[in-house]
């Protein structure tokens, strides 16, 4: 199977804007203001109100979104539009229980978890231990695979379980932003981690997996539906509200064989465009 690829290091307009925020003096000043909790709450409040709907038509036009794929409803807010639902049948779930599926629409990179490996998520570099903030759990995935599903603003922002089995309790990690000497530092001016949520999934075919959602720095919000319990492959797990976001899957050593085109693309720093429910391994 041959899928479209996107160069990982080719920045889009959103990436270029974020790079300016993180590396310029004016950007650091703006970040310190707009990431204050009360402003994030205010932005979230506005985007959940009817008055935010005027933003929708321009967003659709600027991002070339094919609205024929989505349910034909009148949106009550911009956030409701952003996490809009796909029409039934537009994201069929691959039928093979031994086939591993993509949990979301995204640009996918698959990387090995080796000693010293670090993974860049939303402009922040993590080891598996720092990502999970759990050394013992991270060590279980040594030698395994890290699947990074990068969603951009034009993607469908709902995601599903990739396997049938049991889900553990949710763990939430609060994001942080700390400006380090903003006048003197002009290369790495901030220490930043995005908020993220993860859980352990247990499956008879693929064993123990970790599924994590990474939220946007400012107003992004992760909405997950379930606590611990039984889950079904293709069942909706949750959705992201406004902000480009990322889903991460961790697989143990020798439990998952990813399709060759995805591995070849990842080795060349190329992301592979995938859709929710599509076989990827």
Backbone as CSV, one residue per row, in Angstrom:
resi,resn,N_x,N_y,N_z,CA_x,CA_y,CA_z,C_x,C_y,C_z
1,UNK,0.854,-1.204,0.000,0.000,0.000,0.000,0.882,1.244,0.000
2,UNK,0.573,2.211,-0.854,1.321,3.456,-0.928,0.425,4.610,-0.482
3,UNK,0.911,5.364,0.487,0.141,6.486,1.019,0.893,7.788,0.794
4,UNK,0.170,8.902,0.863,0.807,10.204,0.706,1.748,10.469,1.868
5,UNK,2.838,11.172,1.574,3.795,11.536,2.612,3.958,13.037,2.708
6,UNK,4.387,13.505,3.888,4.620,14.924,4.133,5.973,15.044,4.807
7,UNK,6.859,15.888,4.264,8.161,16.071,4.895,7.986,16.607,6.307
8,UNK,8.555,15.895,7.281,8.394,16.273,8.682,8.955,17.650,8.970
9,UNK,10.066,17.998,8.297,10.713,19.273,8.609,10.296,20.396,7.674
10,UNK,9.167,20.211,6.965,8.622,21.286,6.134,7.563,22.028,6.935
11,UNK,7.874,23.224,7.441,6.928,23.912,8.322,5.742,24.488,7.565
12,UNK,4.552,24.411,8.183,3.398,25.108,7.626,3.277,26.456,8.323
13,UNK,2.227,27.204,7.964,2.091,28.551,8.527,1.947,28.517,10.042
14,UNK,1.237,27.500,10.559,1.080,27.369,12.006,2.421,27.100,12.669
15,UNK,3.243,26.212,12.079,4.552,25.901,12.640,5.456,27.131,12.660
16,UNK,5.427,27.905,11.565,6.273,29.098,11.499,5.865,30.115,12.557
17,UNK,4.558,30.270,12.767,4.080,31.203,13.790,4.526,30.756,15.182
18,UNK,4.389,29.444,15.471,4.799,28.935,16.778,6.299,29.089,16.993
19,UNK,7.085,28.869,15.923,8.530,29.033,16.043,8.881,30.458,16.440
20,UNK,8.168,31.433,15.858,8.390,32.839,16.223,8.029,33.079,17.692
21,UNK,6.920,32.479,18.116,6.509,32.649,19.509,7.577,32.137,20.470
22,UNK,8.161,30.980,20.142,9.075,30.324,21.064,10.494,30.888,21.040
23,UNK,10.862,31.634,19.977,12.259,32.021,19.838,12.494,33.526,19.752
24,UNK,11.439,34.339,19.731,11.627,35.789,19.652,11.249,36.443,20.978
25,UNK,11.801,37.624,21.208,11.503,38.340,22.441,10.025,38.693,22.516
26,UNK,9.464,39.211,21.404,8.037,39.562,21.425,7.182,38.325,21.642
27,UNK,7.596,37.196,21.039,6.834,35.971,21.205,6.834,35.475,22.637
28,UNK,7.989,35.574,23.297,8.072,35.136,24.691,7.193,36.000,25.591
29,UNK,7.164,37.291,25.274,6.301,38.189,26.059,4.827,37.846,25.849
30,UNK,4.452,37.586,24.591,3.071,37.217,24.283,2.685,35.925,24.992
31,UNK,3.577,34.922,24.954,3.294,33.627,25.593,3.046,33.783,27.088
32,UNK,3.853,34.608,27.748,3.686,34.794,29.188,2.313,35.371,29.518
33,UNK,1.768,36.156,28.582,0.455,36.772,28.811,-0.672,35.807,28.456
34,UNK,-0.634,35.268,27.223,-1.784,34.515,26.729,-1.931,33.150,27.382
35,UNK,-0.866,32.648,28.014,-0.991,31.340,28.668,-1.373,31.456,30.140
36,UNK,-1.634,32.649,30.596,-2.155,32.774,31.959,-3.500,32.054,32.049
37,UNK,-3.747,31.332,33.137,-4.961,30.514,33.234,-6.249,31.253,32.937
38,UNK,-6.367,32.499,33.415,-7.646,33.191,33.233,-7.872,33.538,31.760
39,UNK,-6.785,33.808,31.009,-6.946,34.101,29.593,-7.272,32.844,28.797
40,UNK,-6.664,31.725,29.156,-7.002,30.461,28.497,-8.466,30.111,28.732
41,UNK,-8.928,30.318,29.971,-10.332,30.055,30.283,-11.250,31.007,29.520
42,UNK,-10.828,32.272,29.395,-11.627,33.253,28.671,-11.732,32.868,27.192
43,UNK,-10.590,32.445,26.603,-10.602,32.030,25.197,-11.494,30.805,25.011
44,UNK,-11.376,29.842,25.938,-12.219,28.649,25.864,-13.694,28.988,25.992
45,UNK,-14.001,29.935,26.867,-15.391,30.380,27.055,-15.919,31.000,25.756
46,UNK,-15.121,31.878,25.145,-15.547,32.541,23.905,-15.779,31.523,22.797
47,UNK,-14.863,30.571,22.629,-14.971,29.596,21.542,-16.128,28.626,21.735
48,UNK,-16.695,28.603,22.934,-17.840,27.734,23.204,-19.171,28.472,23.115
49,UNK,-19.132,29.749,22.712,-20.336,30.563,22.617,-20.761,30.764,21.161
50,UNK,-22.042,31.047,20.984,-22.622,31.243,19.646,-21.907,32.356,18.885
51,UNK,-21.456,33.382,19.596,-20.823,34.526,18.940,-19.516,34.161,18.248
52,UNK,-18.955,32.986,18.551,-17.705,32.571,17.910,-17.934,31.946,16.536
53,UNK,-19.186,31.738,16.157,-19.491,31.049,14.888,-19.025,31.827,13.664
54,UNK,-18.831,33.143,13.800,-18.399,33.927,12.643,-17.011,33.490,12.165
55,UNK,-16.260,32.788,13.015,-14.927,32.322,12.645,-14.966,31.107,11.714
56,UNK,-16.098,30.407,11.679,-16.167,29.109,10.984,-15.980,29.217,9.475
57,UNK,-16.706,30.092,8.752,-16.570,30.118,7.283,-15.142,30.378,6.809
58,UNK,-14.450,31.315,7.445,-13.075,31.613,7.021,-12.159,30.424,7.297
59,UNK,-12.356,29.761,8.432,-11.548,28.592,8.767,-11.718,27.505,7.708
60,UNK,-12.954,27.245,7.314,-13.234,26.232,6.282,-12.528,26.591,4.981
61,UNK,-12.615,27.858,4.578,-12.006,28.310,3.323,-10.484,28.252,3.387
62,UNK,-9.905,28.768,4.455,-8.443,28.842,4.555,-7.789,27.467,4.618
63,UNK,-8.513,26.469,5.138,-7.936,25.138,5.306,-8.490,24.108,4.324
64,UNK,-9.267,24.587,3.343,-9.786,23.708,2.274,-10.471,22.464,2.833
65,UNK,-11.347,22.642,3.800,-12.023,21.520,4.441,-13.238,21.104,3.622
66,UNK,-13.310,19.822,3.313,-14.434,19.261,2.560,-15.567,18.953,3.532
67,UNK,-16.508,19.861,3.652,-17.579,19.709,4.636,-18.587,18.638,4.243
68,UNK,-18.518,18.139,3.007,-19.436,17.058,2.614,-19.159,15.774,3.374
69,UNK,-17.977,15.658,4.000,-17.636,14.471,4.778,-18.265,14.476,6.171
70,UNK,-18.778,15.622,6.591,-19.225,15.772,7.975,-20.736,15.907,8.078
71,UNK,-21.250,15.617,9.268,-22.683,15.710,9.512,-23.184,17.114,9.198
72,UNK,-24.328,17.203,8.563,-24.914,18.486,8.177,-25.744,19.012,9.338
73,UNK,-25.098,19.804,10.196,-25.782,20.360,11.371,-25.463,21.847,11.477
74,UNK,-26.281,22.556,12.243,-26.000,23.962,12.539,-25.200,24.011,13.833
75,UNK,-23.988,24.549,13.775,-23.109,24.554,14.940,-23.459,25.699,15.882
76,UNK,-23.405,25.385,17.167,-23.753,26.389,18.178,-22.538,27.178,18.655
77,UNK,-21.326,26.769,18.223,-20.112,27.472,18.615,-18.963,27.013,17.721
78,UNK,-17.863,27.738,17.773,-16.681,27.350,17.009,-16.123,26.022,17.517
79,UNK,-16.116,25.824,18.837,-15.603,24.570,19.386,-16.439,23.377,18.925
80,UNK,-17.742,23.557,18.847,-18.589,22.462,18.377,-18.255,22.136,16.924
81,UNK,-17.988,23.159,16.127,-17.563,22.924,14.743,-16.213,22.235,14.699
82,UNK,-15.274,22.666,15.523,-13.909,22.140,15.474,-13.877,20.639,15.762
83,UNK,-14.711,20.181,16.685,-14.749,18.748,17.002,-15.960,18.087,16.343
84,UNK,-16.331,18.593,15.161,-17.476,18.096,14.396,-17.345,16.591,14.141
85,UNK,-18.500,15.939,13.950,-18.525,14.495,13.712,-18.553,14.189,12.216
86,UNK,-17.860,13.120,11.858,-17.821,12.653,10.481,-19.123,11.946,10.145
87,UNK,-19.513,11.952,8.872,-20.700,11.205,8.450,-20.463,9.702,8.619
88,UNK,-21.532,8.993,8.935,-21.445,7.545,9.090,-20.930,6.912,7.799
89,UNK,-19.948,6.023,7.941,-19.378,5.332,6.793,-18.172,6.008,6.174
90,UNK,-17.856,7.249,6.589,-16.727,7.957,5.998,-15.379,7.499,6.555
91,UNK,-15.374,6.855,7.729,-14.145,6.335,8.319,-14.375,4.876,8.716
92,UNK,-14.450,3.975,7.716,-14.676,2.557,8.036,-13.502,1.976,8.821
93,UNK,-13.824,1.086,9.755,-12.801,0.437,10.569,-12.368,-0.854,9.887
94,UNK,-11.076,-1.014,9.642,-10.558,-2.225,9.014,-11.032,-3.456,9.783
95,UNK,-11.436,-4.486,9.039,-12.105,-5.632,9.654,-11.216,-6.650,10.316
96,UNK,-9.913,-6.663,10.040,-9.048,-7.708,10.576,-8.602,-7.434,12.002
97,UNK,-8.984,-8.298,12.938,-8.653,-8.072,14.341,-7.138,-8.101,14.592
98,UNK,-6.372,-8.753,13.712,-4.921,-8.780,13.847,-4.259,-7.637,13.075
99,UNK,-5.065,-6.819,12.437,-4.554,-5.614,11.784,-4.622,-4.455,12.772
100,UNK,-3.545,-3.716,12.863,-3.489,-2.581,13.777,-3.936,-1.338,13.026
101,UNK,-4.869,-0.584,13.595,-5.456,0.555,12.893,-4.981,1.899,13.446
102,UNK,-5.078,2.899,12.600,-4.810,4.264,13.051,-5.968,4.743,13.920
103,UNK,-5.685,5.372,15.063,-6.766,5.863,15.918,-7.350,7.193,15.463
104,UNK,-6.737,7.823,14.436,-7.193,9.171,14.065,-6.694,9.540,12.671
105,UNK,-7.263,10.611,12.135,-6.726,11.245,10.931,-5.484,12.031,11.345
106,UNK,-4.380,11.856,10.632,-3.157,12.522,11.078,-2.030,12.327,10.082
107,UNK,-0.867,12.856,10.477,0.392,12.615,9.785,1.247,11.782,10.739
108,UNK,1.593,10.563,10.323,2.166,9.561,11.225,3.669,9.398,11.025
109,UNK,4.386,9.344,12.154,5.792,8.973,12.185,5.958,7.832,13.189
110,UNK,6.729,6.811,12.835,6.991,5.680,13.730,8.490,5.605,13.975
111,UNK,8.871,5.621,15.261,10.283,5.650,15.635,10.584,4.577,16.674
112,UNK,11.794,3.998,16.632,12.167,2.991,17.633,12.475,3.637,18.975
113,UNK,12.147,2.926,20.044,12.473,3.385,21.400,13.794,2.733,21.793
114,UNK,14.880,3.475,21.618,16.218,2.972,21.919,16.838,3.839,23.007
115,UNK,17.969,3.374,23.556,18.639,4.125,24.613,18.937,5.552,24.158
116,UNK,18.533,6.516,24.982,18.810,7.912,24.683,17.867,8.557,23.687
117,UNK,16.884,7.793,23.198,15.975,8.338,22.185,15.123,9.464,22.767
118,UNK,14.920,10.492,21.952,14.032,11.592,22.317,13.067,11.829,21.164
119,UNK,11.869,12.275,21.521,10.798,12.412,20.545,10.218,13.817,20.655
120,UNK,10.099,14.504,19.515,9.613,15.879,19.501,8.105,15.895,19.285
121,UNK,7.386,16.436,20.259,5.939,16.562,20.194,5.582,18.021,20.420
122,UNK,5.005,18.644,19.415,4.551,20.027,19.532,5.672,20.930,20.033
123,UNK,6.836,20.828,19.364,7.981,21.700,19.621,8.643,21.463,20.979
124,UNK,8.396,20.322,21.602,9.073,19.981,22.848,9.666,18.590,22.722
125,UNK,10.911,18.424,23.195,11.603,17.148,23.117,11.403,16.363,24.419
126,UNK,11.018,15.082,24.281,10.773,14.225,25.435,11.530,12.907,25.280
127,UNK,11.979,12.354,26.409,12.274,10.928,26.471,10.964,10.233,26.821
128,UNK,10.912,8.913,26.710,9.685,8.214,27.090,9.419,8.401,28.584
129,UNK,10.478,8.418,29.379,10.298,8.613,30.829,9.736,9.996,31.133
130,UNK,10.274,11.049,30.492,9.762,12.394,30.771,8.364,12.583,30.201
131,UNK,8.075,11.888,29.112,6.736,11.970,28.528,5.691,11.409,29.486
132,UNK,5.997,10.247,30.084,5.057,9.573,30.990,5.185,10.034,32.430
133,UNK,6.348,10.615,32.764,6.680,10.928,34.159,6.524,9.682,35.040
134,UNK,6.971,8.556,34.507,6.872,7.274,35.209,8.003,6.382,34.695
135,UNK,9.099,6.275,35.454,10.286,5.560,35.001,10.022,4.076,34.810
136,UNK,9.352,3.444,35.773,9.112,1.998,35.699,8.261,1.637,34.479
137,UNK,7.209,2.427,34.227,6.350,2.164,33.082,7.110,2.392,31.781
138,UNK,7.910,3.452,31.731,8.688,3.749,30.524,9.642,2.606,30.191
139,UNK,10.263,2.017,31.206,11.236,0.940,30.975,10.601,-0.298,30.346
140,UNK,9.303,-0.495,30.561,8.622,-1.640,29.956,8.607,-1.557,28.433
141,UNK,8.788,-0.349,27.898,8.671,-0.154,26.450,10.037,0.015,25.773
142,UNK,11.116,-0.249,26.516,12.450,-0.230,25.909,12.500,-1.200,24.732
143,UNK,13.015,-0.744,23.608,13.117,-1.583,22.430,11.850,-1.644,21.600
144,UNK,10.813,-0.970,22.035,9.539,-0.987,21.335,9.431,0.114,20.299
145,UNK,8.198,0.530,20.032,7.934,1.544,19.011,7.138,2.702,19.589
146,UNK,7.440,3.891,19.104,6.686,5.103,19.433,6.018,5.597,18.159
147,UNK,4.687,5.595,18.153,3.905,6.045,17.003,3.371,7.436,17.307
148,UNK,3.751,8.421,16.498,3.360,9.812,16.718,2.388,10.224,15.614
149,UNK,1.139,10.478,16.003,0.085,10.886,15.073,-0.127,12.388,15.240
150,UNK,0.376,13.179,14.302,0.311,14.645,14.420,-0.922,15.165,13.684
151,UNK,-1.846,15.724,14.441,-3.047,16.308,13.858,-2.805,17.786,13.583
152,UNK,-3.222,18.245,12.422,-3.196,19.668,12.122,-4.632,20.184,12.124
153,UNK,-4.792,21.494,12.038,-6.113,22.083,12.272,-7.166,21.610,11.270
154,UNK,-6.723,21.126,10.095,-7.677,20.681,9.090,-8.107,19.229,9.291
155,UNK,-7.498,18.520,10.233,-7.824,17.108,10.458,-9.105,16.929,11.270
156,UNK,-9.660,15.720,11.160,-10.792,15.306,11.995,-10.261,15.110,13.411
157,UNK,-10.837,15.803,14.400,-10.246,15.850,15.730,-10.880,14.900,16.744
158,UNK,-11.489,13.826,16.251,-11.947,12.751,17.133,-11.061,11.534,16.910
159,UNK,-10.920,10.711,17.954,-10.009,9.570,17.865,-10.654,8.354,18.528
160,UNK,-10.188,7.165,18.107,-10.804,5.918,18.566,-9.759,4.987,19.190
161,UNK,-10.240,3.908,19.809,-9.346,2.880,20.331,-8.843,2.017,19.174
162,UNK,-7.539,1.709,19.138,-7.009,0.886,18.050,-7.180,-0.610,18.272
163,UNK,-7.589,-0.998,19.484,-7.713,-2.424,19.823,-8.954,-2.660,20.686
164,UNK,-9.361,-3.928,20.737,-10.393,-4.378,21.687,-9.690,-4.966,22.911
165,UNK,-10.192,-4.652,24.089,-9.550,-5.179,25.292,-9.970,-4.429,26.533
166,UNK,-9.000,-4.169,27.406,-9.259,-3.479,28.660,-8.460,-2.182,28.714
167,UNK,-9.088,-1.154,29.257,-8.469,0.156,29.420,-8.253,0.438,30.900
168,UNK,-7.072,0.945,31.242,-6.786,1.336,32.611,-7.288,2.733,32.916
169,UNK,-7.009,3.186,34.142,-7.432,4.527,34.552,-6.668,5.595,33.774
170,UNK,-7.275,6.771,33.658,-6.645,7.901,32.981,-5.616,8.571,33.893
171,UNK,-4.481,8.939,33.316,-3.476,9.736,34.016,-3.348,11.064,33.287
172,UNK,-3.493,12.170,34.011,-3.404,13.495,33.398,-2.163,14.203,33.908
173,UNK,-1.415,14.824,32.979,-0.211,15.581,33.321,-0.420,17.025,32.894
174,UNK,-0.343,17.930,33.846,-0.582,19.343,33.573,0.573,19.934,32.774
175,UNK,0.283,20.728,31.762,1.319,21.395,30.988,1.970,22.517,31.775
176,UNK,3.201,22.871,31.386,3.926,23.962,32.044,4.565,24.848,30.991
177,UNK,4.735,26.111,31.334,5.462,27.057,30.496,6.283,27.940,31.415
178,UNK,7.606,27.951,31.185,8.467,28.776,32.016,9.439,29.521,31.117
179,UNK,9.389,30.853,31.132,10.315,31.647,30.344,11.635,31.771,31.086
180,UNK,12.731,31.381,30.429,14.040,31.405,31.060,14.805,32.634,30.579
181,UNK,14.979,33.612,31.457,15.763,34.812,31.156,15.474,35.320,29.745
182,UNK,14.279,35.834,29.482,13.854,36.130,28.111,14.706,37.147,27.374
183,UNK,15.444,38.005,28.086,16.267,38.999,27.395,17.597,38.394,26.960
184,UNK,18.228,37.606,27.829,19.546,37.057,27.527,19.479,35.809,26.653
185,UNK,18.432,35.024,26.768,18.341,33.754,26.052,17.662,33.943,24.716
186,UNK,18.354,33.658,23.624,17.729,33.827,22.323,17.737,32.547,21.496
187,UNK,18.132,31.430,22.075,18.103,30.163,21.364,17.060,29.231,21.957
188,UNK,17.160,28.945,23.231,16.158,28.126,23.920,15.558,28.947,25.050
189,UNK,14.652,29.867,24.715,14.199,30.861,25.683,13.167,30.352,26.669
190,UNK,12.570,29.167,26.418,11.512,28.722,27.315,11.645,27.239,27.614
191,UNK,11.134,26.856,28.772,10.957,25.448,29.088,9.462,25.191,29.008
192,UNK,9.055,24.237,28.181,7.634,24.040,27.911,7.301,22.562,27.862
193,UNK,6.188,22.190,28.461,5.594,20.875,28.273,4.095,21.069,28.075
194,UNK,3.539,20.366,27.102,2.103,20.439,26.884,1.351,19.537,27.846
195,UNK,0.109,19.897,28.130,-0.730,19.009,28.934,-0.987,17.740,28.135
196,UNK,-1.119,16.618,28.849,-1.312,15.349,28.170,-2.040,14.368,29.077
197,UNK,-2.710,13.416,28.453,-3.450,12.391,29.179,-3.098,11.050,28.564
198,UNK,-2.932,10.017,29.422,-2.639,8.703,28.853,-3.285,7.606,29.689
199,UNK,-3.384,6.432,29.060,-3.897,5.251,29.736,-3.212,4.022,29.155
200,UNK,-3.270,2.918,29.890,-2.741,1.639,29.437,-3.879,0.837,28.810
201,UNK,-3.614,0.263,27.634,-4.567,-0.620,26.960,-3.996,-2.032,26.953
202,UNK,-4.809,-3.029,27.260,-4.398,-4.434,27.239,-5.205,-5.157,26.174
203,UNK,-4.494,-5.894,25.295,-5.130,-6.575,24.172,-4.478,-7.937,23.971
204,UNK,-5.278,-8.950,23.604,-4.761,-10.309,23.453,-3.764,-10.435,22.298
205,UNK,-3.881,-9.601,21.271,-3.008,-9.711,20.103,-1.743,-8.876,20.275
206,UNK,-1.893,-7.624,20.688,-0.774,-6.688,20.727,-0.231,-6.440,22.128
207,UNK,-0.789,-7.109,23.118,-0.268,-6.982,24.476,-0.586,-5.642,25.108
208,UNK,0.390,-5.107,25.826,0.219,-3.866,26.577,0.644,-2.677,25.726
209,UNK,-0.255,-1.719,25.599,-0.001,-0.495,24.840,-0.254,0.708,25.734
210,UNK,0.341,1.824,25.378,-0.006,3.101,26.007,-0.557,4.024,24.927
211,UNK,-1.690,4.654,25.224,-2.280,5.629,24.317,-2.331,6.975,25.028
212,UNK,-1.754,7.978,24.395,-1.655,9.312,24.999,-2.195,10.364,24.043
213,UNK,-2.870,11.369,24.617,-3.303,12.547,23.869,-2.531,13.757,24.398
214,UNK,-2.042,14.580,23.490,-1.272,15.766,23.850,-2.056,16.990,23.395
215,UNK,-2.346,17.884,24.323,-3.174,19.042,24.019,-2.365,20.229,23.555
216,UNK,-3.047,21.221,23.004,-2.401,22.458,22.583,-2.001,23.267,23.810
217,UNK,-0.985,24.129,23.631,-0.413,24.862,24.758,-1.396,25.834,25.394
218,UNK,-2.167,26.549,24.561,-2.956,27.641,25.109,-4.404,27.236,25.401
219,UNK,-5.211,27.039,24.372,-6.627,26.800,24.642,-7.068,25.382,24.307
220,UNK,-6.123,24.531,23.859,-6.497,23.162,23.512,-6.994,22.385,24.716
221,UNK,-7.969,21.530,24.515,-8.516,20.743,25.610,-8.736,19.312,25.141
222,UNK,-8.355,18.363,25.982,-8.525,16.942,25.703,-9.813,16.486,26.382
223,UNK,-10.713,15.885,25.624,-11.968,15.386,26.183,-12.027,13.878,25.955
224,UNK,-11.848,13.096,27.014,-11.941,11.639,26.928,-13.226,11.157,27.592
225,UNK,-13.830,10.107,27.016,-15.157,9.672,27.439,-15.163,8.671,28.596
226,UNK,-14.103,7.866,28.756,-14.220,6.685,29.604,-13.141,6.613,30.692
227,UNK,-13.510,5.975,31.794,-12.542,5.560,32.789,-12.094,4.142,32.482
228,UNK,-11.638,3.420,33.506,-11.190,2.044,33.309,-12.371,1.148,32.927
229,UNK,-12.093,0.136,32.062,-13.153,-0.787,31.677,-12.881,-1.425,30.326
230,UNK,-13.865,-2.142,29.820,-13.742,-2.809,28.525,-13.870,-1.789,27.395
231,UNK,-13.107,-2.004,26.331,-13.146,-1.121,25.169,-13.257,-1.953,23.897
232,UNK,-13.683,-1.311,22.817,-13.855,-1.990,21.539,-13.078,-1.255,20.457
233,UNK,-12.417,-2.001,19.617,-11.670,-1.466,18.485,-12.585,-0.597,17.620
234,UNK,-12.166,0.648,17.373,-12.966,1.579,16.575,-13.931,2.420,17.379
235,UNK,-14.114,2.098,18.660,-14.998,2.883,19.535,-14.380,4.258,19.783
236,UNK,-15.188,5.315,19.723,-14.640,6.648,19.954,-14.118,6.776,21.380
237,UNK,-12.873,7.196,21.500,-12.240,7.395,22.807,-12.442,8.819,23.312
238,UNK,-12.419,9.780,22.386,-12.576,11.173,22.792,-12.316,12.109,21.636
239,UNK,-12.081,13.385,21.971,-11.826,14.390,20.930,-11.033,15.546,21.506
240,UNK,-10.433,16.317,20.599,-9.721,17.540,20.961,-10.603,18.736,20.641
241,UNK,-10.635,19.709,21.544,-11.190,21.002,21.200,-10.102,21.835,20.530
242,UNK,-10.345,23.115,20.313,-9.510,23.905,19.416,-8.014,23.795,19.724
243,UNK,-7.230,23.684,18.655,-5.776,23.618,18.733,-5.257,22.376,18.041
244,UNK,-4.220,22.505,17.241,-3.598,21.329,16.656,-3.121,20.406,17.759
245,UNK,-3.223,19.110,17.588,-2.980,18.190,18.685,-2.289,16.924,18.200
246,UNK,-1.930,16.051,19.144,-1.145,14.866,18.833,-1.639,13.674,19.641
247,UNK,-1.663,12.499,18.992,-1.911,11.235,19.679,-0.623,10.421,19.607
248,UNK,-0.245,9.795,20.714,0.957,8.957,20.771,0.554,7.557,21.207
249,UNK,1.081,6.546,20.516,0.907,5.151,20.924,2.274,4.540,21.172
250,UNK,2.427,3.823,22.275,3.658,3.103,22.586,3.363,1.614,22.560
251,UNK,4.191,0.859,21.843,4.046,-0.595,21.754,5.321,-1.253,22.260
252,UNK,5.180,-2.398,22.932,6.337,-3.111,23.451,7.122,-3.779,22.320
253,UNK,8.331,-4.181,22.652,9.230,-4.812,21.685,8.597,-6.062,21.070
254,UNK,8.686,-6.165,19.745,8.279,-7.362,18.995,6.788,-7.701,19.114
255,UNK,5.944,-6.694,19.355,4.504,-6.954,19.443,3.721,-6.370,18.266
256,UNK,4.361,-5.475,17.510,3.656,-4.760,16.454,4.574,-4.614,15.246
257,UNK,4.098,-5.007,14.076,4.857,-4.862,12.833,4.161,-3.812,11.960
258,UNK,4.810,-2.665,11.821,4.230,-1.539,11.088,4.434,-1.744,9.581
259,UNK,3.456,-1.298,8.772,3.547,-1.409,7.318,4.828,-0.757,6.800
260,UNK,5.403,-1.367,5.762,6.702,-0.952,5.254,6.764,0.468,4.742
261,UNK,5.702,0.939,4.073,5.755,2.304,3.537,5.860,3.332,4.651
262,UNK,5.210,3.062,5.778,5.265,3.994,6.910,6.664,4.004,7.516
263,UNK,7.265,2.814,7.675,8.623,2.731,8.224,9.630,3.398,7.284
264,UNK,9.492,3.154,5.988,10.404,3.775,5.024,10.280,5.289,5.046
265,UNK,9.061,5.782,5.093,8.859,7.229,5.170,9.464,7.807,6.444
266,UNK,9.213,7.152,7.578,9.715,7.645,8.865,11.240,7.713,8.864
267,UNK,11.891,6.722,8.246,13.351,6.703,8.187,13.906,7.867,7.371
268,UNK,13.080,8.419,6.473,13.490,9.550,5.633,12.943,10.888,6.141
269,UNK,12.462,10.881,7.388,11.908,12.095,7.981,10.656,12.569,7.247
270,UNK,9.887,11.603,6.751,8.630,11.893,6.056,7.473,11.318,6.864
271,UNK,6.469,12.149,7.133,5.268,11.679,7.799,4.339,11.041,6.774
272,UNK,3.574,10.047,7.202,2.623,9.369,6.318,1.213,9.801,6.681
273,UNK,0.455,10.225,5.688,-0.926,10.654,5.919,-1.800,9.418,6.107
274,UNK,-2.475,9.318,7.251,-3.343,8.175,7.545,-4.713,8.675,7.996
275,UNK,-5.710,7.790,7.898,-7.069,8.103,8.313,-7.492,7.169,9.440
276,UNK,-8.383,7.639,10.267,-8.906,6.837,11.373,-9.517,5.535,10.862
277,UNK,-9.145,4.423,11.471,-9.682,3.124,11.093,-8.876,2.397,10.053
278,UNK,-7.913,3.067,9.437,-7.101,2.476,8.373,-6.028,1.553,8.951
279,UNK,-5.792,0.431,8.289,-4.732,-0.487,8.713,-3.374,0.185,8.549
280,UNK,-2.546,0.128,9.595,-1.182,0.672,9.527,-0.139,-0.370,9.912
281,UNK,-0.586,-1.579,10.337,0.371,-2.605,10.736,-0.293,-3.921,11.029
